[in-house]
Amino acid sequence: MLKAFGRGGFALKNFSQQAEDLRGTEIEKARAIAGIWLWLLMVPDVAFALCLVAGVWLAAQGELSVGGLVAFFATATVLRWPVESIGFLLSMTFDARTATDRYFDVLDAPNSITDPDRPVTLAAPPGRLAFEDVHFRYPDSPARFPDLLDGVNLVLQPGETMALVGLTGSGKSTLTALTTRLYDVTQGKVTLDGVDVRAFGREDLRGHLAMAFEDATLFSASVRDNVLLGRPEFAERSAAADAALEEALQVAQAGFVRDLPDGVDTLVGEEGMSLSGGQRQRIALARAVAAKPAVLVLDDPLSALDVDTESLVEAALREVLASTTALIVAHRPSTVTLADRVALLEDGRITAVGRHSELLRTNEHYRFVISSLEDEERRDATRQNAREEAAR
Amino acid sequence: MSVIGVEGEERNNFTTAESKQIRARSLRLLGSLLRPVRWRVTAAMLIVVLSTAAQVAGPALIAYGIDRGLPALLAQDWLPLAATGGVYLITGVIGAILIAWYTMMSARISQAVLIDLRKRVFLQTQRLSLEFHESYTSGRIISRQTSDLDAIRELLDSGINQLVQGLLYMAFTAIALVTLDGISGLVLLGSLVPLFALTRWFQVRSQTLFRRSRTASASLIVKFVETMTGIRAVKAFRAEKRNEEVFGGLVEDYRKVNGRVIQLFGIFDPGLILIGNVAVAVVLLLGGFRVVDGQLAIGALLAALLYTRRFFDPMEEMAMFYNSYQSAAAALEKISGVLEELPGVPDPTAPVDLWEARGALTFTGVRFEYQSDRVVLPTFDLAIPAGQTIALVGSTGAGKSTLAKLMARFYDPTDGQVSLDGVDLRRLHPKDLRRAIVMVTQEAYLFSGSVADNIAIGKPDASPAEIVAAAKAVGAHEFIENLPGGYDTDVNKRGGRVSAGQRQLISFARAFLANPAVLILDEATSSLDIPSERLVQQALQTLLADRTAVIIAHRLSTVAIADRVLVMEHGIIVEDGAPDDLIDGTGRFAQLHAAWRESLV
């Protein structure tokens, strides 16, 4: 990115500044250590010099034997080392105290998202997902802003695919994060088959719902492990695991992994092969599909794919979606067509739910959000024609 | 066989010649780092010699005080005692001051060296081609800048200090002891034999253990960082438990290896004390008899005892030096490897200036391949006149991005040349090149800093009004105003939540402000919602009117504003023409376009 703008010098200046700051701190630290050394070395030597004069004087007076004097110095020398190290032990103690404080800061941070005392379990939830008067605001958002989600009501019937459409920043991604309790609602509730998601154990809940994010994170592990992340039972290789892996890769059109140096065992992520955005997205999608959840939550999962691949993925996804409840955040008409119904998120609420064609016809805001430039031009042209005709 | 650059970093089985070559490379680097500070290093050496001498003087002065001062005082002559006391006081104070001074000085030297090295690594990292960065992940670059530099700092800061001070201290102590009393000196020399054996044993054992400890802590950190950066996916896929297990295993490994290190010290430390105590006992025994016989002054015996005891003090730290040296040497080897990498896109030796670029791009006989066996773009010619808007279309892997990267000189062609207004990009001054050609990519990356800073990267001297105007032009103004701190919102801080689409808008504003002659958009609108895309496209129409533009898009909506469409397949441009002509034809683009129209419903 920096290369693209040729601002390497700008970055270097920033970096140099930070490096200089660090140097300043280090020198400051060295100064403090030098100060400690100064006193730790000077004080014993001064004391020794004084003791020497005093001891010899006392010995001359006959109040101290020469043997006693020798014993004194031999003992005092033994003490030197502990005295010298005590200063360092002290400064180490201070360091350790700061570290301990920070450690406990982290450890004591309350986890606001916790398991209930008596979690509800569902063996095979059909997958009815409902948002009931859901409110949400980020804890650090300024008071002058209204809640990001301001009373969302939406019901997904079992097996239904719902597209979620709205402007950038309207809270679509946040709404999806509420389903698996990456965040908790501030008011209202999200329910899965009638049970508040907060009543499930998180482990259990996240087994029922699987997500794919628009920024696809892969871990430093093989493609296989990344895809089967949501299936702990497939941690060991088995025929069933291979089948699940194949199926998920097939749906996500991620066949390219077979051309990687070690196929599905190629290491990806930070420590492995670097993949393109579209490739990462497809693996992340395969991961969500492989989890075989009751509810699939996809946050703009196809944004980095080209038209051809996108339509192939859509065709494969359709089969999966036929039997799975799904909430799909969509930016594109093509993604919207995957859905049975579309929900429009506007000003923190669901303002319209319906079929794509229906909303296109009836809802001005929906048209604004989803219809493409050309469509608009076409409409303008039609309107123009109509007007001209009317004038005639 | 020779090893160049970062190649072979993960290997452990170097031949002797290779190891020698790598070591020579590290030493050259170290030499070049120390050259600018060589006078300060010399001065520091002098100071440490003086201060150690002052420290070692103590016991000899005590001996003198007892052996000479006491009889003199008995003869009513207080002068020798007072002089001894005075000298002791002065050497003590001066010794302490010198040590403090030396501590400061060595910190300054090591910081100067480190800052030099940091900048070199940073500059080099920027200079290296994208190709290098694609295989050498950012994690590795980061560990070069952090943990490896830390190892070198450790060595410079405390390792060398301890070694130099310890060696000098032991040498001076031994000299003082030998001068004072030859027999005690012999005892001390005799104790060196078991001392050497013990230290050698410790070094050999600790070297392997410390290496394992470093590896264990490195994998611990990697696992931790990766889990934290991917925390959403970790939680959503219930990987917490498995992560805990893996992490628990790593922590356990780390604990075990550290436990063994401590065991090693459990043998080494008492061993040192044992040798020291035996030496003191022998010196006392031999000296005591001679004092009784009158062959040795009592003060001299005391001094001999003090010297013998002190002799062993720095031993443990010196044995540790070897370890910090080992890790620093390993770090230096890796860093010197990075620094040795030749930039794949080198700066021109005699750069040609191009003050006003018109924006005509020409590819002449260009061929591009990553490795010699993987041709990405077979030989082709292409001319893009100034001011033309080109749409590059084709499926993933067709070579669109590679073509774009050749235009922006992120890569150099394997054969042939790419030129801007008739000047080969390789001869163009880097500043002019980056000013004239700007690329906006799919992965819109934001730097730490405010939103305004991020837009202003396109033109660092831009006024706030210009920044706002740029944001308005691409339709980013509204959402920026709604961020908690408006244009001053820190994009990396909490509260600065910026979605992928918003990041792209910011990078568009950045490009708008930069106002280049050639603008390359690689999937730059993929994360935008349609209204934003519409705004961006309107902005593009004015923005692209008088400049050369290359647009890569998966979505054909962008193609509408192009003057000319290039369809690529397997690295070859298969169709080239005006969009309307191509749509009316029967080629690949006509098919794509039909499919796309269908998808719009």
PDB file of C-alpha atoms in Angstrom, chain A residues 16-210:
ATOM      1  CA  SER A  16      12.473   7.168  12.649  1.00  0.00           C
ATOM      2  CA  GLN A  17      10.518   9.323  15.050  1.00  0.00           C
ATOM      3  CA  GLN A  18       9.247   6.283  16.912  1.00  0.00           C
ATOM      4  CA  ALA A  19      12.710   4.731  16.934  1.00  0.00           C
ATOM      5  CA  GLU A  20      14.139   7.974  18.354  1.00  0.00           C
ATOM      6  CA  ASP A  21      11.485   7.994  21.054  1.00  0.00           C
ATOM      7  CA  LEU A  22      12.418   4.466  21.961  1.00  0.00           C
ATOM      8  CA  ARG A  23      16.058   5.454  22.079  1.00  0.00           C
ATOM      9  CA  GLY A  24      15.162   8.332  24.414  1.00  0.00           C
ATOM     10  CA  THR A  25      13.419   5.967  26.796  1.00  0.00           C
ATOM     11  CA  GLU A  26      16.262   3.476  26.670  1.00  0.00           C
ATOM     12  CA  ILE A  27      18.834   6.191  27.435  1.00  0.00           C
ATOM     13  CA  GLU A  28      16.627   7.421  30.265  1.00  0.00           C
ATOM     14  CA  LYS A  29      16.564   3.893  31.637  1.00  0.00           C
ATOM     15  CA  ALA A  30      20.329   3.585  31.286  1.00  0.00           C
ATOM     16  CA  ARG A  31      20.705   6.848  33.186  1.00  0.00           C
ATOM     17  CA  ALA A  32      18.651   5.465  36.064  1.00  0.00           C
ATOM     18  CA  ILE A  33      20.681   2.246  36.075  1.00  0.00           C
ATOM     19  CA  ALA A  34      23.927   4.238  35.964  1.00  0.00           C
ATOM     20  CA  GLY A  35      22.687   6.231  38.976  1.00  0.00           C
ATOM     21  CA  ILE A  36      21.979   3.062  40.918  1.00  0.00           C
ATOM     22  CA  TRP A  37      25.385   1.658  40.030  1.00  0.00           C
ATOM     23  CA  LEU A  38      27.042   4.874  41.133  1.00  0.00           C
ATOM     24  CA  TRP A  39      25.607   4.664  44.633  1.00  0.00           C
ATOM     25  CA  LEU A  40      25.836   0.898  44.959  1.00  0.00           C
ATOM     26  CA  LEU A  41      29.549   0.924  44.159  1.00  0.00           C
ATOM     27  CA  MET A  42      30.475   4.160  45.874  1.00  0.00           C
ATOM     28  CA  VAL A  43      28.799   3.653  49.227  1.00  0.00           C
ATOM     29  CA  PRO A  44      30.530   0.341  50.123  1.00  0.00           C
ATOM     30  CA  ASP A  45      33.920   1.654  48.971  1.00  0.00           C
ATOM     31  CA  VAL A  46      33.571   4.822  51.014  1.00  0.00           C
ATOM     32  CA  ALA A  47      32.479   2.730  53.986  1.00  0.00           C
ATOM     33  CA  PHE A  48      35.465   0.400  53.489  1.00  0.00           C
ATOM     34  CA  ALA A  49      37.874   3.358  53.379  1.00  0.00           C
ATOM     35  CA  LEU A  50      36.426   4.788  56.586  1.00  0.00           C
ATOM     36  CA  CYS A  51      36.427   1.368  58.260  1.00  0.00           C
ATOM     37  CA  LEU A  52      40.060   0.878  57.259  1.00  0.00           C
ATOM     38  CA  VAL A  53      41.142   4.121  58.897  1.00  0.00           C
ATOM     39  CA  ALA A  54      38.954   3.567  61.956  1.00  0.00           C
ATOM     40  CA  GLY A  55      39.943  -0.114  62.282  1.00  0.00           C
ATOM     41  CA  VAL A  56      43.661   0.499  62.045  1.00  0.00           C
ATOM     42  CA  TRP A  57      43.328   3.353  64.500  1.00  0.00           C
ATOM     43  CA  LEU A  58      41.414   1.109  66.927  1.00  0.00           C
ATOM     44  CA  ALA A  59      44.020  -1.631  66.459  1.00  0.00           C
ATOM     45  CA  ALA A  60      46.772   0.900  67.228  1.00  0.00           C
ATOM     46  CA  GLN A  61      44.878   1.858  70.384  1.00  0.00           C
ATOM     47  CA  GLY A  62      44.821  -1.828  71.303  1.00  0.00           C
ATOM     48  CA  GLU A  63      41.010  -1.912  71.309  1.00  0.00           C
ATOM     49  CA  LEU A  64      40.858  -4.282  68.354  1.00  0.00           C
ATOM     50  CA  SER A  65      43.179  -7.166  67.563  1.00  0.00           C
ATOM     51  CA  VAL A  66      44.760  -7.402  64.130  1.00  0.00           C
ATOM     52  CA  GLY A  67      43.039 -10.747  63.719  1.00  0.00           C
ATOM     53  CA  GLY A  68      39.717  -9.073  64.477  1.00  0.00           C
ATOM     54  CA  LEU A  69      40.429  -6.422  61.860  1.00  0.00           C
ATOM     55  CA  VAL A  70      41.230  -9.094  59.277  1.00  0.00           C
ATOM     56  CA  ALA A  71      38.085 -11.006  60.167  1.00  0.00           C
ATOM     57  CA  PHE A  72      36.057  -7.819  59.851  1.00  0.00           C
ATOM     58  CA  PHE A  73      37.214  -7.137  56.309  1.00  0.00           C
ATOM     59  CA  ALA A  74      36.845 -10.738  55.254  1.00  0.00           C
ATOM     60  CA  THR A  75      33.237 -10.687  56.509  1.00  0.00           C
ATOM     61  CA  ALA A  76      32.469  -7.251  55.105  1.00  0.00           C
ATOM     62  CA  THR A  77      33.603  -8.371  51.646  1.00  0.00           C
ATOM     63  CA  VAL A  78      31.193 -11.242  51.781  1.00  0.00           C
ATOM     64  CA  LEU A  79      28.444  -8.683  52.405  1.00  0.00           C
ATOM     65  CA  ARG A  80      29.372  -6.601  49.401  1.00  0.00           C
ATOM     66  CA  TRP A  81      27.729  -8.836  46.861  1.00  0.00           C
ATOM     67  CA  PRO A  82      24.326  -9.054  48.563  1.00  0.00           C
ATOM     68  CA  VAL A  83      24.310  -5.279  48.970  1.00  0.00           C
ATOM     69  CA  GLU A  84      25.113  -4.786  45.304  1.00  0.00           C
ATOM     70  CA  SER A  85      22.458  -7.181  44.150  1.00  0.00           C
ATOM     71  CA  ILE A  86      19.793  -5.863  46.481  1.00  0.00           C
ATOM     72  CA  GLY A  87      19.450  -2.726  44.382  1.00  0.00           C
ATOM     73  CA  PHE A  88      18.824  -4.785  41.291  1.00  0.00           C
ATOM     74  CA  LEU A  89      16.470  -7.075  43.068  1.00  0.00           C
ATOM     75  CA  LEU A  90      14.542  -3.979  44.118  1.00  0.00           C
ATOM     76  CA  SER A  91      14.262  -2.645  40.583  1.00  0.00           C
ATOM     77  CA  MET A  92      13.309  -6.100  39.352  1.00  0.00           C
ATOM     78  CA  THR A  93      10.621  -6.178  42.009  1.00  0.00           C
ATOM     79  CA  PHE A  94       9.214  -2.900  40.724  1.00  0.00           C
ATOM     80  CA  ASP A  95       9.203  -4.229  37.163  1.00  0.00           C
ATOM     81  CA  ALA A  96       7.505  -7.369  38.360  1.00  0.00           C
ATOM     82  CA  ARG A  97       4.912  -5.345  40.245  1.00  0.00           C
ATOM     83  CA  THR A  98       3.982  -3.348  37.149  1.00  0.00           C
ATOM     84  CA  ALA A  99       3.807  -6.563  35.163  1.00  0.00           C
ATOM     85  CA  THR A 100       1.659  -8.219  37.811  1.00  0.00           C
ATOM     86  CA  ASP A 101      -0.710  -5.257  37.835  1.00  0.00           C
ATOM     87  CA  ARG A 102      -1.141  -5.466  34.081  1.00  0.00           C
ATOM     88  CA  TYR A 103      -1.530  -9.203  34.272  1.00  0.00           C
ATOM     89  CA  PHE A 104      -4.348  -8.887  36.753  1.00  0.00           C
ATOM     90  CA  ASP A 105      -5.901  -6.029  34.777  1.00  0.00           C
ATOM     91  CA  VAL A 106      -6.363  -8.495  31.950  1.00  0.00           C
ATOM     92  CA  LEU A 107      -7.291 -11.397  34.147  1.00  0.00           C
ATOM     93  CA  ASP A 108      -9.819  -9.399  36.143  1.00  0.00           C
ATOM     94  CA  ALA A 109     -11.455  -7.879  33.065  1.00  0.00           C
ATOM     95  CA  PRO A 110     -15.039  -9.022  33.439  1.00  0.00           C
ATOM     96  CA  ASN A 111     -16.228 -11.258  30.647  1.00  0.00           C
ATOM     97  CA  SER A 112     -19.637  -9.791  29.941  1.00  0.00           C
ATOM     98  CA  ILE A 113     -20.528 -12.686  27.676  1.00  0.00           C
ATOM     99  CA  THR A 114     -20.819 -15.696  29.951  1.00  0.00           C
ATOM    100  CA  ASP A 115     -22.558 -19.016  29.985  1.00  0.00           C
ATOM    101  CA  PRO A 116     -25.821 -19.227  31.918  1.00  0.00           C
ATOM    102  CA  ASP A 117     -25.900 -21.236  35.151  1.00  0.00           C
ATOM    103  CA  ARG A 118     -28.263 -23.782  33.731  1.00  0.00           C
ATOM    104  CA  PRO A 119     -27.801 -23.809  29.953  1.00  0.00           C
ATOM    105  CA  VAL A 120     -30.583 -25.039  27.715  1.00  0.00           C
ATOM    106  CA  THR A 121     -29.648 -27.717  25.206  1.00  0.00           C
ATOM    107  CA  LEU A 122     -31.375 -28.551  21.963  1.00  0.00           C
ATOM    108  CA  ALA A 123     -30.509 -31.793  20.249  1.00  0.00           C
ATOM    109  CA  ALA A 124     -31.372 -30.874  16.679  1.00  0.00           C
ATOM    110  CA  PRO A 125     -32.784 -27.369  16.473  1.00  0.00           C
ATOM    111  CA  PRO A 126     -34.847 -26.822  13.316  1.00  0.00           C
ATOM    112  CA  GLY A 127     -33.318 -23.367  13.095  1.00  0.00           C
ATOM    113  CA  ARG A 128     -35.943 -20.687  13.622  1.00  0.00           C
ATOM    114  CA  LEU A 129     -33.997 -17.516  14.246  1.00  0.00           C
ATOM    115  CA  ALA A 130     -35.806 -14.481  15.611  1.00  0.00           C
ATOM    116  CA  PHE A 131     -34.761 -10.980  16.561  1.00  0.00           C
ATOM    117  CA  GLU A 132     -37.172  -9.482  19.053  1.00  0.00           C
ATOM    118  CA  ASP A 133     -36.942  -5.736  19.615  1.00  0.00           C
ATOM    119  CA  VAL A 134     -33.130  -5.936  19.498  1.00  0.00           C
ATOM    120  CA  HIS A 135     -31.196  -2.870  20.575  1.00  0.00           C
ATOM    121  CA  PHE A 136     -27.466  -2.585  20.439  1.00  0.00           C
ATOM    122  CA  ARG A 137     -24.856   0.114  20.879  1.00  0.00           C
ATOM    123  CA  TYR A 138     -21.100  -0.206  21.238  1.00  0.00           C
ATOM    124  CA  PRO A 139     -20.092   0.673  24.790  1.00  0.00           C
ATOM    125  CA  ASP A 140     -17.742   3.415  23.583  1.00  0.00           C
ATOM    126  CA  SER A 141     -20.069   5.135  21.118  1.00  0.00           C
ATOM    127  CA  PRO A 142     -20.762   8.753  22.057  1.00  0.00           C
ATOM    128  CA  ALA A 143     -24.031   9.486  23.852  1.00  0.00           C
ATOM    129  CA  ARG A 144     -25.214  11.848  21.116  1.00  0.00           C
ATOM    130  CA  PHE A 145     -25.623   8.953  18.690  1.00  0.00           C
ATOM    131  CA  PRO A 146     -28.745   6.790  18.775  1.00  0.00           C
ATOM    132  CA  ASP A 147     -28.433   3.035  19.248  1.00  0.00           C
ATOM    133  CA  LEU A 148     -26.817   1.405  16.237  1.00  0.00           C
ATOM    134  CA  LEU A 149     -29.603  -1.183  16.270  1.00  0.00           C
ATOM    135  CA  ASP A 150     -32.737   0.493  17.483  1.00  0.00           C
ATOM    136  CA  GLY A 151     -35.424  -2.127  17.840  1.00  0.00           C
ATOM    137  CA  VAL A 152     -34.831  -4.799  15.201  1.00  0.00           C
ATOM    138  CA  ASN A 153     -37.660  -7.294  14.680  1.00  0.00           C
ATOM    139  CA  LEU A 154     -37.089 -10.108  12.216  1.00  0.00           C
ATOM    140  CA  VAL A 155     -38.002 -13.787  12.016  1.00  0.00           C
ATOM    141  CA  LEU A 156     -36.267 -16.437   9.906  1.00  0.00           C
ATOM    142  CA  GLN A 157     -38.350 -19.588   9.520  1.00  0.00           C
ATOM    143  CA  PRO A 158     -36.537 -22.934   9.592  1.00  0.00           C
ATOM    144  CA  GLY A 159     -34.846 -23.529   6.246  1.00  0.00           C
ATOM    145  CA  GLU A 160     -35.477 -20.012   5.059  1.00  0.00           C
ATOM    146  CA  THR A 161     -32.714 -17.932   3.488  1.00  0.00           C
ATOM    147  CA  MET A 162     -32.896 -14.275   4.373  1.00  0.00           C
ATOM    148  CA  ALA A 163     -30.731 -11.607   2.776  1.00  0.00           C
ATOM    149  CA  LEU A 164     -29.888  -8.606   4.894  1.00  0.00           C
ATOM    150  CA  VAL A 165     -29.504  -5.426   2.908  1.00  0.00           C
ATOM    151  CA  GLY A 166     -28.572  -1.956   4.060  1.00  0.00           C
ATOM    152  CA  LEU A 167     -26.118   0.859   3.576  1.00  0.00           C
ATOM    153  CA  THR A 168     -22.489   0.598   4.628  1.00  0.00           C
ATOM    154  CA  GLY A 169     -22.342   1.240   8.357  1.00  0.00           C
ATOM    155  CA  SER A 170     -26.029   0.510   8.921  1.00  0.00           C
ATOM    156  CA  GLY A 171     -25.158  -2.271  11.373  1.00  0.00           C
ATOM    157  CA  LYS A 172     -25.594  -5.377   9.227  1.00  0.00           C
ATOM    158  CA  SER A 173     -22.365  -7.020  10.393  1.00  0.00           C
ATOM    159  CA  THR A 174     -23.160  -6.131  13.976  1.00  0.00           C
ATOM    160  CA  LEU A 175     -26.578  -7.742  13.686  1.00  0.00           C
ATOM    161  CA  THR A 176     -24.989 -10.982  12.464  1.00  0.00           C
ATOM    162  CA  ALA A 177     -22.475 -10.913  15.324  1.00  0.00           C
ATOM    163  CA  LEU A 178     -25.357 -10.859  17.825  1.00  0.00           C
ATOM    164  CA  THR A 179     -26.586 -14.270  16.674  1.00  0.00           C
ATOM    165  CA  THR A 180     -23.563 -16.198  17.932  1.00  0.00           C
ATOM    166  CA  ARG A 181     -23.018 -13.825  20.861  1.00  0.00           C
ATOM    167  CA  LEU A 182     -19.784 -12.285  19.664  1.00  0.00           C
ATOM    168  CA  TYR A 183     -21.643  -9.364  21.188  1.00  0.00           C
ATOM    169  CA  ASP A 184     -24.689  -9.397  23.433  1.00  0.00           C
ATOM    170  CA  VAL A 185     -27.744  -7.283  22.772  1.00  0.00           C
ATOM    171  CA  THR A 186     -28.158  -4.249  25.007  1.00  0.00           C
ATOM    172  CA  GLN A 187     -31.948  -4.654  24.950  1.00  0.00           C
ATOM    173  CA  GLY A 188     -34.403  -7.150  23.546  1.00  0.00           C
ATOM    174  CA  LYS A 189     -33.364 -10.668  22.592  1.00  0.00           C
ATOM    175  CA  VAL A 190     -32.256 -12.975  19.836  1.00  0.00           C
ATOM    176  CA  THR A 191     -33.852 -16.410  19.944  1.00  0.00           C
ATOM    177  CA  LEU A 192     -33.092 -19.729  18.306  1.00  0.00           C
ATOM    178  CA  ASP A 193     -36.189 -21.927  18.180  1.00  0.00           C
ATOM    179  CA  GLY A 194     -37.775 -19.854  20.861  1.00  0.00           C
ATOM    180  CA  VAL A 195     -34.837 -19.995  23.247  1.00  0.00           C
ATOM    181  CA  ASP A 196     -32.907 -16.816  24.025  1.00  0.00           C
ATOM    182  CA  VAL A 197     -29.374 -17.311  22.659  1.00  0.00           C
ATOM    183  CA  ARG A 198     -28.093 -16.198  26.051  1.00  0.00           C
ATOM    184  CA  ALA A 199     -29.740 -19.264  27.593  1.00  0.00           C
ATOM    185  CA  PHE A 200     -27.534 -21.655  25.629  1.00  0.00           C
ATOM    186  CA  GLY A 201     -24.014 -22.578  26.517  1.00  0.00           C
ATOM    187  CA  ARG A 202     -21.795 -20.645  24.092  1.00  0.00           C
ATOM    188  CA  GLU A 203     -20.112 -23.835  22.954  1.00  0.00           C
ATOM    189  CA  ASP A 204     -23.484 -25.319  22.151  1.00  0.00           C
ATOM    190  CA  LEU A 205     -24.837 -22.178  20.501  1.00  0.00           C
ATOM    191  CA  ARG A 206     -21.852 -21.772  18.222  1.00  0.00           C
ATOM    192  CA  GLY A 207     -22.277 -25.394  17.218  1.00  0.00           C
ATOM    193  CA  HIS A 208     -25.750 -24.562  15.953  1.00  0.00           C
ATOM    194  CA  LEU A 209     -24.705 -21.396  14.116  1.00  0.00           C
ATOM    195  CA  ALA A 210     -21.720 -21.025  11.793  1.00  0.00           C
TER     196      ALA A 210
END
